[in-house]
PDB file of N, CA and C in Angstrom:
ATOM      1  N   MET A   1     -81.077   9.789-131.393  1.00  0.00           N
ATOM      2  CA  MET A   1     -80.891   8.674-130.500  1.00  0.00           C
ATOM      3  C   MET A   1     -82.253   8.246-129.959  1.00  0.00           C
ATOM      4  N   SER A   2     -82.497   6.942-130.015  1.00  0.00           N
ATOM      5  CA  SER A   2     -83.809   6.440-129.599  1.00  0.00           C
ATOM      6  C   SER A   2     -83.919   6.360-128.080  1.00  0.00           C
ATOM      7  N   ALA A   3     -85.137   6.181-127.626  1.00  0.00           N
ATOM      8  CA  ALA A   3     -85.383   6.033-126.186  1.00  0.00           C
ATOM      9  C   ALA A   3     -84.699   4.773-125.654  1.00  0.00           C
ATOM     10  N   ASN A   4     -84.655   3.722-126.470  1.00  0.00           N
ATOM     11  CA  ASN A   4     -83.982   2.491-126.044  1.00  0.00           C
ATOM     12  C   ASN A   4     -82.485   2.715-125.847  1.00  0.00           C
ATOM     13  N   GLN A   5     -81.896   3.513-126.733  1.00  0.00           N
ATOM     14  CA  GLN A   5     -80.469   3.806-126.592  1.00  0.00           C
ATOM     15  C   GLN A   5     -80.197   4.640-125.344  1.00  0.00           C
ATOM     16  N   GLU A   6     -81.074   5.578-125.069  1.00  0.00           N
ATOM     17  CA  GLU A   6     -80.935   6.378-123.845  1.00  0.00           C
ATOM     18  C   GLU A   6     -81.089   5.505-122.606  1.00  0.00           C
ATOM     19  N   THR A   7     -82.011   4.565-122.662  1.00  0.00           N
ATOM     20  CA  THR A   7     -82.192   3.630-121.548  1.00  0.00           C
ATOM     21  C   THR A   7     -80.945   2.794-121.349  1.00  0.00           C
ATOM     22  N   MET A   8     -80.359   2.332-122.460  1.00  0.00           N
ATOM     23  CA  MET A   8     -79.130   1.548-122.365  1.00  0.00           C
ATOM     24  C   MET A   8     -78.015   2.366-121.730  1.00  0.00           C
ATOM     25  N   ARG A   9     -77.841   3.587-122.177  1.00  0.00           N
ATOM     26  CA  ARG A   9     -76.771   4.430-121.625  1.00  0.00           C
ATOM     27  C   ARG A   9     -76.975   4.710-120.143  1.00  0.00           C
ATOM     28  N   SER A  10     -78.187   4.994-119.747  1.00  0.00           N
ATOM     29  CA  SER A  10     -78.441   5.274-118.330  1.00  0.00           C
ATOM     30  C   SER A  10     -78.279   4.014-117.485  1.00  0.00           C
ATOM     31  N   SER A  11     -78.643   2.865-118.023  1.00  0.00           N
ATOM     32  CA  SER A  11     -78.464   1.604-117.298  1.00  0.00           C
ATOM     33  C   SER A  11     -76.985   1.304-117.081  1.00  0.00           C
ATOM     34  N   ILE A  12     -76.185   1.548-118.111  1.00  0.00           N
ATOM     35  CA  ILE A  12     -74.744   1.302-118.002  1.00  0.00           C
ATOM     36  C   ILE A  12     -74.118   2.271-116.995  1.00  0.00           C
ATOM     37  N   LYS A  13     -74.537   3.540-117.035  1.00  0.00           N
ATOM     38  CA  LYS A  13     -74.021   4.508-116.063  1.00  0.00           C
ATOM     39  C   LYS A  13     -74.380   4.099-114.643  1.00  0.00           C
ATOM     40  N   ALA A  14     -75.616   3.689-114.444  1.00  0.00           N
ATOM     41  CA  ALA A  14     -76.063   3.276-113.112  1.00  0.00           C
ATOM     42  C   ALA A  14     -75.289   2.046-112.637  1.00  0.00           C
ATOM     43  N   ALA A  15     -75.026   1.108-113.537  1.00  0.00           N
ATOM     44  CA  ALA A  15     -74.267  -0.089-113.180  1.00  0.00           C
ATOM     45  C   ALA A  15     -72.841   0.265-112.783  1.00  0.00           C
ATOM     46  N   ASP A  16     -72.251   1.240-113.470  1.00  0.00           N
ATOM     47  CA  ASP A  16     -70.898   1.681-113.114  1.00  0.00           C
ATOM     48  C   ASP A  16     -70.870   2.331-111.732  1.00  0.00           C
ATOM     49  N   VAL A  17     -71.894   3.109-111.425  1.00  0.00           N
ATOM     50  CA  VAL A  17     -71.970   3.747-110.102  1.00  0.00           C
ATOM     51  C   VAL A  17     -72.115   2.685-109.013  1.00  0.00           C
ATOM     52  N   VAL A  18     -72.968   1.701-109.252  1.00  0.00           N
ATOM     53  CA  VAL A  18     -73.169   0.626-108.276  1.00  0.00           C
ATOM     54  C   VAL A  18     -71.861  -0.133-108.057  1.00  0.00           C
ATOM     55  N   LYS A  19     -71.133  -0.398-109.132  1.00  0.00           N
ATOM     56  CA  LYS A  19     -69.861  -1.114-109.001  1.00  0.00           C
ATOM     57  C   LYS A  19     -68.859  -0.278-108.213  1.00  0.00           C
ATOM     58  N   THR A  20     -68.784   1.008-108.488  1.00  0.00           N
ATOM     59  CA  THR A  20     -67.854   1.879-107.769  1.00  0.00           C
ATOM     60  C   THR A  20     -68.135   1.866-106.271  1.00  0.00           C
ATOM     61  N   VAL A  21     -69.399   1.941-105.914  1.00  0.00           N
ATOM     62  CA  VAL A  21     -69.782   1.888-104.493  1.00  0.00           C
ATOM     63  C   VAL A  21     -69.420   0.528-103.898  1.00  0.00           C
ATOM     64  N   ALA A  22     -69.652  -0.544-104.636  1.00  0.00           N
ATOM     65  CA  ALA A  22     -69.337  -1.889-104.143  1.00  0.00           C
ATOM     66  C   ALA A  22     -67.835  -2.071-103.933  1.00  0.00           C
ATOM     67  N   VAL A  23     -67.021  -1.506-104.831  1.00  0.00           N
ATOM     68  CA  VAL A  23     -65.568  -1.594-104.681  1.00  0.00           C
ATOM     69  C   VAL A  23     -65.118  -0.836-103.432  1.00  0.00           C
ATOM     70  N   ALA A  24     -65.666   0.347-103.221  1.00  0.00           N
ATOM     71  CA  ALA A  24     -65.328   1.124-102.026  1.00  0.00           C
ATOM     72  C   ALA A  24     -65.755   0.396-100.756  1.00  0.00           C
ATOM     73  N   ASN A  25     -66.935  -0.204-100.775  1.00  0.00           N
ATOM     74  CA  ASN A  25     -67.415  -0.958 -99.610  1.00  0.00           C
ATOM     75  C   ASN A  25     -66.549  -2.188 -99.343  1.00  0.00           C
ATOM     76  N   ALA A  26     -66.111  -2.855-100.399  1.00  0.00           N
ATOM     77  CA  ALA A  26     -65.261  -4.037-100.232  1.00  0.00           C
ATOM     78  C   ALA A  26     -63.941  -3.657 -99.570  1.00  0.00           C
ATOM     79  N   GLU A  27     -63.365  -2.552 -99.990  1.00  0.00           N
ATOM     80  CA  GLU A  27     -62.103  -2.101 -99.385  1.00  0.00           C
ATOM     81  C   GLU A  27     -62.314  -1.651 -97.943  1.00  0.00           C
ATOM     82  N   ALA A  28     -63.406  -0.954 -97.680  1.00  0.00           N
ATOM     83  CA  ALA A  28     -63.696  -0.521 -96.308  1.00  0.00           C
ATOM     84  C   ALA A  28     -63.905  -1.724 -95.386  1.00  0.00           C
ATOM     85  N   THR A  29     -64.577  -2.740 -95.884  1.00  0.00           N
ATOM     86  CA  THR A  29     -64.785  -3.957 -95.102  1.00  0.00           C
ATOM     87  C   THR A  29     -63.453  -4.656 -94.825  1.00  0.00           C
ATOM     88  N   ARG A  30     -62.606  -4.717 -95.843  1.00  0.00           N
ATOM     89  CA  ARG A  30     -61.282  -5.338 -95.674  1.00  0.00           C
ATOM     90  C   ARG A  30     -60.477  -4.595 -94.615  1.00  0.00           C
ATOM     91  N   GLN A  31     -60.466  -3.280 -94.711  1.00  0.00           N
ATOM     92  CA  GLN A  31     -59.714  -2.494 -93.741  1.00  0.00           C
ATOM     93  C   GLN A  31     -60.289  -2.631 -92.337  1.00  0.00           C
ATOM     94  N   GLY A  32     -61.601  -2.695 -92.252  1.00  0.00           N
ATOM     95  CA  GLY A  32     -62.235  -2.886 -90.947  1.00  0.00           C
ATOM     96  C   GLY A  32     -61.878  -4.227 -90.325  1.00  0.00           C
ATOM     97  N   THR A  33     -61.825  -5.262 -91.158  1.00  0.00           N
ATOM     98  CA  THR A  33     -61.445  -6.588 -90.661  1.00  0.00           C
ATOM     99  C   THR A  33     -60.009  -6.574 -90.156  1.00  0.00           C
ATOM    100  N   LEU A  34     -59.127  -5.931 -90.899  1.00  0.00           N
ATOM    101  CA  LEU A  34     -57.727  -5.866 -90.471  1.00  0.00           C
ATOM    102  C   LEU A  34     -57.578  -5.047 -89.200  1.00  0.00           C
ATOM    103  N   ALA A  35     -58.325  -3.968 -89.091  1.00  0.00           N
ATOM    104  CA  ALA A  35     -58.272  -3.160 -87.875  1.00  0.00           C
ATOM    105  C   ALA A  35     -58.778  -3.952 -86.677  1.00  0.00           C
ATOM    106  N   ALA A  36     -59.841  -4.710 -86.884  1.00  0.00           N
ATOM    107  CA  ALA A  36     -60.383  -5.518 -85.789  1.00  0.00           C
ATOM    108  C   ALA A  36     -59.391  -6.592 -85.364  1.00  0.00           C
ATOM    109  N   ALA A  37     -58.636  -7.117 -86.324  1.00  0.00           N
ATOM    110  CA  ALA A  37     -57.684  -8.184 -86.006  1.00  0.00           C
ATOM    111  C   ALA A  37     -56.393  -7.651 -85.406  1.00  0.00           C
ATOM    112  N   SER A  38     -56.103  -6.394 -85.597  1.00  0.00           N
ATOM    113  CA  SER A  38     -54.829  -5.869 -85.105  1.00  0.00           C
ATOM    114  C   SER A  38     -55.029  -4.821 -84.023  1.00  0.00           C
ATOM    115  N   VAL A  39     -55.407  -3.647 -84.404  1.00  0.00           N
ATOM    116  CA  VAL A  39     -55.493  -2.518 -83.489  1.00  0.00           C
ATOM    117  C   VAL A  39     -56.533  -2.745 -82.398  1.00  0.00           C
ATOM    118  N   LEU A  40     -57.708  -3.167 -82.772  1.00  0.00           N
ATOM    119  CA  LEU A  40     -58.794  -3.281 -81.809  1.00  0.00           C
ATOM    120  C   LEU A  40     -58.613  -4.423 -80.820  1.00  0.00           C
ATOM    121  N   THR A  41     -57.861  -5.442 -81.199  1.00  0.00           N
ATOM    122  CA  THR A  41     -57.654  -6.567 -80.279  1.00  0.00           C
ATOM    123  C   THR A  41     -56.305  -6.500 -79.589  1.00  0.00           C
ATOM    124  N   GLY A  42     -55.550  -5.467 -79.859  1.00  0.00           N
ATOM    125  CA  GLY A  42     -54.256  -5.314 -79.210  1.00  0.00           C
ATOM    126  C   GLY A  42     -53.187  -6.240 -79.751  1.00  0.00           C
ATOM    127  N   TYR A  43     -53.263  -6.598 -81.016  1.00  0.00           N
ATOM    128  CA  TYR A  43     -52.242  -7.449 -81.631  1.00  0.00           C
ATOM    129  C   TYR A  43     -50.889  -6.771 -81.512  1.00  0.00           C
ATOM    130  N   ARG A  44     -49.911  -7.537 -81.097  1.00  0.00           N
ATOM    131  CA  ARG A  44     -48.555  -7.012 -80.970  1.00  0.00           C
ATOM    132  C   ARG A  44     -47.633  -7.844 -81.841  1.00  0.00           C
ATOM    133  N   PRO A  45     -46.986  -7.226 -82.823  1.00  0.00           N
ATOM    134  CA  PRO A  45     -46.086  -7.976 -83.708  1.00  0.00           C
ATOM    135  C   PRO A  45     -45.011  -8.716 -82.904  1.00  0.00           C
ATOM    136  N   GLY A  46     -44.732  -9.926 -83.292  1.00  0.00           N
ATOM    137  CA  GLY A  46     -43.702 -10.708 -82.651  1.00  0.00           C
ATOM    138  C   GLY A  46     -44.213 -11.672 -81.599  1.00  0.00           C
ATOM    139  N   PHE A  47     -45.429 -11.523 -81.161  1.00  0.00           N
ATOM    140  CA  PHE A  47     -45.989 -12.438 -80.182  1.00  0.00           C
ATOM    141  C   PHE A  47     -46.632 -13.609 -80.924  1.00  0.00           C
ATOM    142  N   PRO A  48     -46.249 -14.826 -80.584  1.00  0.00           N
ATOM    143  CA  PRO A  48     -46.675 -16.004 -81.357  1.00  0.00           C
ATOM    144  C   PRO A  48     -48.184 -16.193 -81.481  1.00  0.00           C
ATOM    145  N   SER A  49     -48.909 -15.975 -80.418  1.00  0.00           N
ATOM    146  CA  SER A  49     -50.349 -16.260 -80.491  1.00  0.00           C
ATOM    147  C   SER A  49     -51.084 -15.287 -81.393  1.00  0.00           C
ATOM    148  N   GLY A  50     -50.594 -14.069 -81.499  1.00  0.00           N
ATOM    149  CA  GLY A  50     -51.278 -13.068 -82.301  1.00  0.00           C
ATOM    150  C   GLY A  50     -50.948 -13.138 -83.771  1.00  0.00           C
ATOM    151  N   ALA A  51     -49.758 -13.605 -84.094  1.00  0.00           N
ATOM    152  CA  ALA A  51     -49.321 -13.592 -85.490  1.00  0.00           C
ATOM    153  C   ALA A  51     -50.192 -14.482 -86.363  1.00  0.00           C
ATOM    154  N   SER A  52     -50.491 -15.688 -85.913  1.00  0.00           N
ATOM    155  CA  SER A  52     -51.281 -16.597 -86.743  1.00  0.00           C
ATOM    156  C   SER A  52     -52.719 -16.108 -86.871  1.00  0.00           C
ATOM    157  N   THR A  53     -53.250 -15.528 -85.807  1.00  0.00           N
ATOM    158  CA  THR A  53     -54.603 -14.982 -85.856  1.00  0.00           C
ATOM    159  C   THR A  53     -54.664 -13.815 -86.835  1.00  0.00           C
ATOM    160  N   PHE A  54     -53.677 -12.955 -86.762  1.00  0.00           N
ATOM    161  CA  PHE A  54     -53.631 -11.804 -87.661  1.00  0.00           C
ATOM    162  C   PHE A  54     -53.470 -12.252 -89.110  1.00  0.00           C
ATOM    163  N   ASP A  55     -52.575 -13.216 -89.344  1.00  0.00           N
ATOM    164  CA  ASP A  55     -52.380 -13.727 -90.706  1.00  0.00           C
ATOM    165  C   ASP A  55     -53.665 -14.325 -91.266  1.00  0.00           C
ATOM    166  N   ALA A  56     -54.383 -15.044 -90.442  1.00  0.00           N
ATOM    167  CA  ALA A  56     -55.657 -15.634 -90.880  1.00  0.00           C
ATOM    168  C   ALA A  56     -56.676 -14.550 -91.208  1.00  0.00           C
ATOM    169  N   ALA A  57     -56.696 -13.486 -90.400  1.00  0.00           N
ATOM    170  CA  ALA A  57     -57.624 -12.381 -90.656  1.00  0.00           C
ATOM    171  C   ALA A  57     -57.287 -11.668 -91.955  1.00  0.00           C
ATOM    172  N   VAL A  58     -56.006 -11.468 -92.219  1.00  0.00           N
ATOM    173  CA  VAL A  58     -55.582 -10.822 -93.469  1.00  0.00           C
ATOM    174  C   VAL A  58     -55.983 -11.676 -94.664  1.00  0.00           C
ATOM    175  N   LYS A  59     -55.720 -12.974 -94.571  1.00  0.00           N
ATOM    176  CA  LYS A  59     -56.084 -13.880 -95.673  1.00  0.00           C
ATOM    177  C   LYS A  59     -57.593 -13.880 -95.907  1.00  0.00           C
ATOM    178  N   SER A  60     -58.348 -13.959 -94.839  1.00  0.00           N
ATOM    179  CA  SER A  60     -59.807 -13.962 -94.946  1.00  0.00           C
ATOM    180  C   SER A  60     -60.325 -12.649 -95.536  1.00  0.00           C
ATOM    181  N   ALA A  61     -59.779 -11.535 -95.084  1.00  0.00           N
ATOM    182  CA  ALA A  61     -60.223 -10.227 -95.588  1.00  0.00           C
ATOM    183  C   ALA A  61     -59.916 -10.069 -97.067  1.00  0.00           C
ATOM    184  N   ASN A  62     -58.734 -10.500 -97.467  1.00  0.00           N
ATOM    185  CA  ASN A  62     -58.359 -10.392 -98.887  1.00  0.00           C
ATOM    186  C   ASN A  62     -59.203 -11.309 -99.759  1.00  0.00           C
ATOM    187  N   THR A  63     -59.480 -12.507 -99.273  1.00  0.00           N
ATOM    188  CA  THR A  63     -60.327 -13.450-100.019  1.00  0.00           C
ATOM    189  C   THR A  63     -61.734 -12.883-100.193  1.00  0.00           C
ATOM    190  N   GLN A  64     -62.275 -12.312 -99.125  1.00  0.00           N
ATOM    191  CA  GLN A  64     -63.619 -11.735 -99.200  1.00  0.00           C
ATOM    192  C   GLN A  64     -63.656 -10.540-100.150  1.00  0.00           C
ATOM    193  N   LYS A  65     -62.594  -9.729-100.138  1.00  0.00           N
ATOM    194  CA  LYS A  65     -62.550  -8.571-101.042  1.00  0.00           C
ATOM    195  C   LYS A  65     -62.554  -9.031-102.499  1.00  0.00           C
ATOM    196  N   VAL A  66     -61.778 -10.057-102.801  1.00  0.00           N
ATOM    197  CA  VAL A  66     -61.747 -10.582-104.171  1.00  0.00           C
ATOM    198  C   VAL A  66     -63.140 -11.077-104.573  1.00  0.00           C
ATOM    199  N   ALA A  67     -63.804 -11.782-103.672  1.00  0.00           N
ATOM    200  CA  ALA A  67     -65.153 -12.279-103.964  1.00  0.00           C
ATOM    201  C   ALA A  67     -66.127 -11.120-104.177  1.00  0.00           C
ATOM    202  N   ASP A  68     -66.011 -10.081-103.356  1.00  0.00           N
ATOM    203  CA  ASP A  68     -66.892  -8.909-103.507  1.00  0.00           C
ATOM    204  C   ASP A  68     -66.640  -8.182-104.819  1.00  0.00           C
ATOM    205  N   LEU A  69     -65.363  -8.045-105.198  1.00  0.00           N
ATOM    206  CA  LEU A  69     -65.038  -7.380-106.463  1.00  0.00           C
ATOM    207  C   LEU A  69     -65.544  -8.188-107.651  1.00  0.00           C
ATOM    208  N   PHE A  70     -65.423  -9.504-107.573  1.00  0.00           N
ATOM    209  CA  PHE A  70     -65.924 -10.370-108.638  1.00  0.00           C
ATOM    210  C   PHE A  70     -67.444 -10.235-108.766  1.00  0.00           C
ATOM    211  N   ALA A  71     -68.126 -10.224-107.639  1.00  0.00           N
ATOM    212  CA  ALA A  71     -69.587 -10.085-107.655  1.00  0.00           C
ATOM    213  C   ALA A  71     -70.002  -8.731-108.225  1.00  0.00           C
ATOM    214  N   ALA A  72     -69.272  -7.679-107.866  1.00  0.00           N
ATOM    215  CA  ALA A  72     -69.592  -6.338-108.376  1.00  0.00           C
ATOM    216  C   ALA A  72     -69.392  -6.264-109.886  1.00  0.00           C
ATOM    217  N   GLU A  73     -68.294  -6.831-110.378  1.00  0.00           N
ATOM    218  CA  GLU A  73     -68.040  -6.808-111.820  1.00  0.00           C
ATOM    219  C   GLU A  73     -69.046  -7.682-112.566  1.00  0.00           C
ATOM    220  N   SER A  74     -69.403  -8.813-111.998  1.00  0.00           N
ATOM    221  CA  SER A  74     -70.400  -9.684-112.628  1.00  0.00           C
ATOM    222  C   SER A  74     -71.745  -8.978-112.743  1.00  0.00           C
ATOM    223  N   ALA A  75     -72.133  -8.280-111.692  1.00  0.00           N
ATOM    224  CA  ALA A  75     -73.400  -7.545-111.714  1.00  0.00           C
ATOM    225  C   ALA A  75     -73.360  -6.419-112.743  1.00  0.00           C
ATOM    226  N   ARG A  76     -72.217  -5.738-112.847  1.00  0.00           N
ATOM    227  CA  ARG A  76     -72.081  -4.661-113.829  1.00  0.00           C
ATOM    228  C   ARG A  76     -72.204  -5.215-115.249  1.00  0.00           C
ATOM    229  N   GLN A  77     -71.508  -6.307-115.507  1.00  0.00           N
ATOM    230  CA  GLN A  77     -71.562  -6.903-116.839  1.00  0.00           C
ATOM    231  C   GLN A  77     -72.958  -7.401-117.173  1.00  0.00           C
ATOM    232  N   ALA A  78     -73.637  -7.961-116.209  1.00  0.00           N
ATOM    233  CA  ALA A  78     -75.007  -8.422-116.442  1.00  0.00           C
ATOM    234  C   ALA A  78     -75.916  -7.260-116.812  1.00  0.00           C
ATOM    235  N   ALA A  79     -75.747  -6.124-116.138  1.00  0.00           N
ATOM    236  CA  ALA A  79     -76.561  -4.948-116.453  1.00  0.00           C
ATOM    237  C   ALA A  79     -76.259  -4.431-117.853  1.00  0.00           C
ATOM    238  N   VAL A  80     -74.993  -4.436-118.238  1.00  0.00           N
ATOM    239  CA  VAL A  80     -74.607  -3.980-119.579  1.00  0.00           C
ATOM    240  C   VAL A  80     -75.198  -4.908-120.638  1.00  0.00           C
ATOM    241  N   PHE A  81     -75.072  -6.207-120.447  1.00  0.00           N
ATOM    242  CA  PHE A  81     -75.605  -7.153-121.424  1.00  0.00           C
ATOM    243  C   PHE A  81     -77.125  -7.063-121.523  1.00  0.00           C
ATOM    244  N   LEU A  82     -77.780  -6.884-120.394  1.00  0.00           N
ATOM    245  CA  LEU A  82     -79.236  -6.742-120.396  1.00  0.00           C
ATOM    246  C   LEU A  82     -79.655  -5.484-121.159  1.00  0.00           C
ATOM    247  N   ALA A  83     -78.921  -4.399-120.950  1.00  0.00           N
ATOM    248  CA  ALA A  83     -79.236  -3.153-121.650  1.00  0.00           C
ATOM    249  C   ALA A  83     -79.030  -3.308-123.156  1.00  0.00           C
ATOM    250  N   LYS A  84     -77.976  -3.999-123.546  1.00  0.00           N
ATOM    251  CA  LYS A  84     -77.725  -4.209-124.976  1.00  0.00           C
ATOM    252  C   LYS A  84     -78.743  -5.160-125.589  1.00  0.00           C
ATOM    253  N   ASP A  85     -79.206  -6.122-124.810  1.00  0.00           N
ATOM    254  CA  ASP A  85     -80.217  -7.047-125.325  1.00  0.00           C
ATOM    255  C   ASP A  85     -81.495  -6.318-125.725  1.00  0.00           C
ATOM    256  N   LEU A  86     -81.831  -5.272-124.994  1.00  0.00           N
ATOM    257  CA  LEU A  86     -83.001  -4.482-125.361  1.00  0.00           C
ATOM    258  C   LEU A  86     -82.835  -3.921-126.767  1.00  0.00           C
ATOM    259  N   LEU A  87     -81.654  -3.362-127.053  1.00  0.00           N
ATOM    260  CA  LEU A  87     -81.418  -2.810-128.389  1.00  0.00           C
ATOM    261  C   LEU A  87     -81.382  -3.904-129.452  1.00  0.00           C
ATOM    262  N   ARG A  88     -80.799  -5.045-129.112  1.00  0.00           N
ATOM    263  CA  ARG A  88     -80.767  -6.157-130.072  1.00  0.00           C
ATOM    264  C   ARG A  88     -82.178  -6.630-130.400  1.00  0.00           C
ATOM    265  N   SER A  89     -83.008  -6.731-129.381  1.00  0.00           N
ATOM    266  CA  SER A  89     -84.364  -7.235-129.596  1.00  0.00           C
ATOM    267  C   SER A  89     -85.204  -6.275-130.429  1.00  0.00           C
ATOM    268  N   GLN A  90     -84.862  -5.007-130.391  1.00  0.00           N
ATOM    269  CA  GLN A  90     -85.570  -4.000-131.191  1.00  0.00           C
ATOM    270  C   GLN A  90     -84.950  -3.805-132.570  1.00  0.00           C
ATOM    271  N   GLY A  91     -83.841  -4.513-132.845  1.00  0.00           N
ATOM    272  CA  GLY A  91     -83.178  -4.401-134.136  1.00  0.00           C
ATOM    273  C   GLY A  91     -82.381  -3.127-134.305  1.00  0.00           C
ATOM    274  N   GLU A  92     -82.041  -2.461-133.197  1.00  0.00           N
ATOM    275  CA  GLU A  92     -81.313  -1.198-133.288  1.00  0.00           C
ATOM    276  C   GLU A  92     -79.806  -1.379-133.387  1.00  0.00           C
ATOM    277  N   ILE A  93     -79.303  -2.502-132.885  1.00  0.00           N
ATOM    278  CA  ILE A  93     -77.880  -2.796-133.035  1.00  0.00           C
ATOM    279  C   ILE A  93     -77.747  -4.247-133.510  1.00  0.00           C
ATOM    280  N   PRO A  94     -76.767  -4.500-134.372  1.00  0.00           N
ATOM    281  CA  PRO A  94     -76.649  -5.837-134.931  1.00  0.00           C
ATOM    282  C   PRO A  94     -75.844  -6.807-134.069  1.00  0.00           C
ATOM    283  N   PHE A  95     -75.120  -6.311-133.081  1.00  0.00           N
ATOM    284  CA  PHE A  95     -74.221  -7.191-132.325  1.00  0.00           C
ATOM    285  C   PHE A  95     -74.742  -7.509-130.949  1.00  0.00           C
TER     286      PHE A  95
END
């Protein structure tokens, strides 16, 4: 196995680790937003003023999580493609 192939493998592993951390952070942020909108502000189910605020916080948190997951996957794929381009440019892989 060439040094370029080892570099590609380590780059892909590192990208997977970065994505895993980003996914965990996205979920932690989502949960923190929901906690801030409910528990920390004293939201009480059934009270009209709190329900719409809580619903908006849930929607916002979920939207942000989706955006964070998309960004993490995009970054991972970019790292994989960049690593493979090195091998392509050296003629080590045909695809």
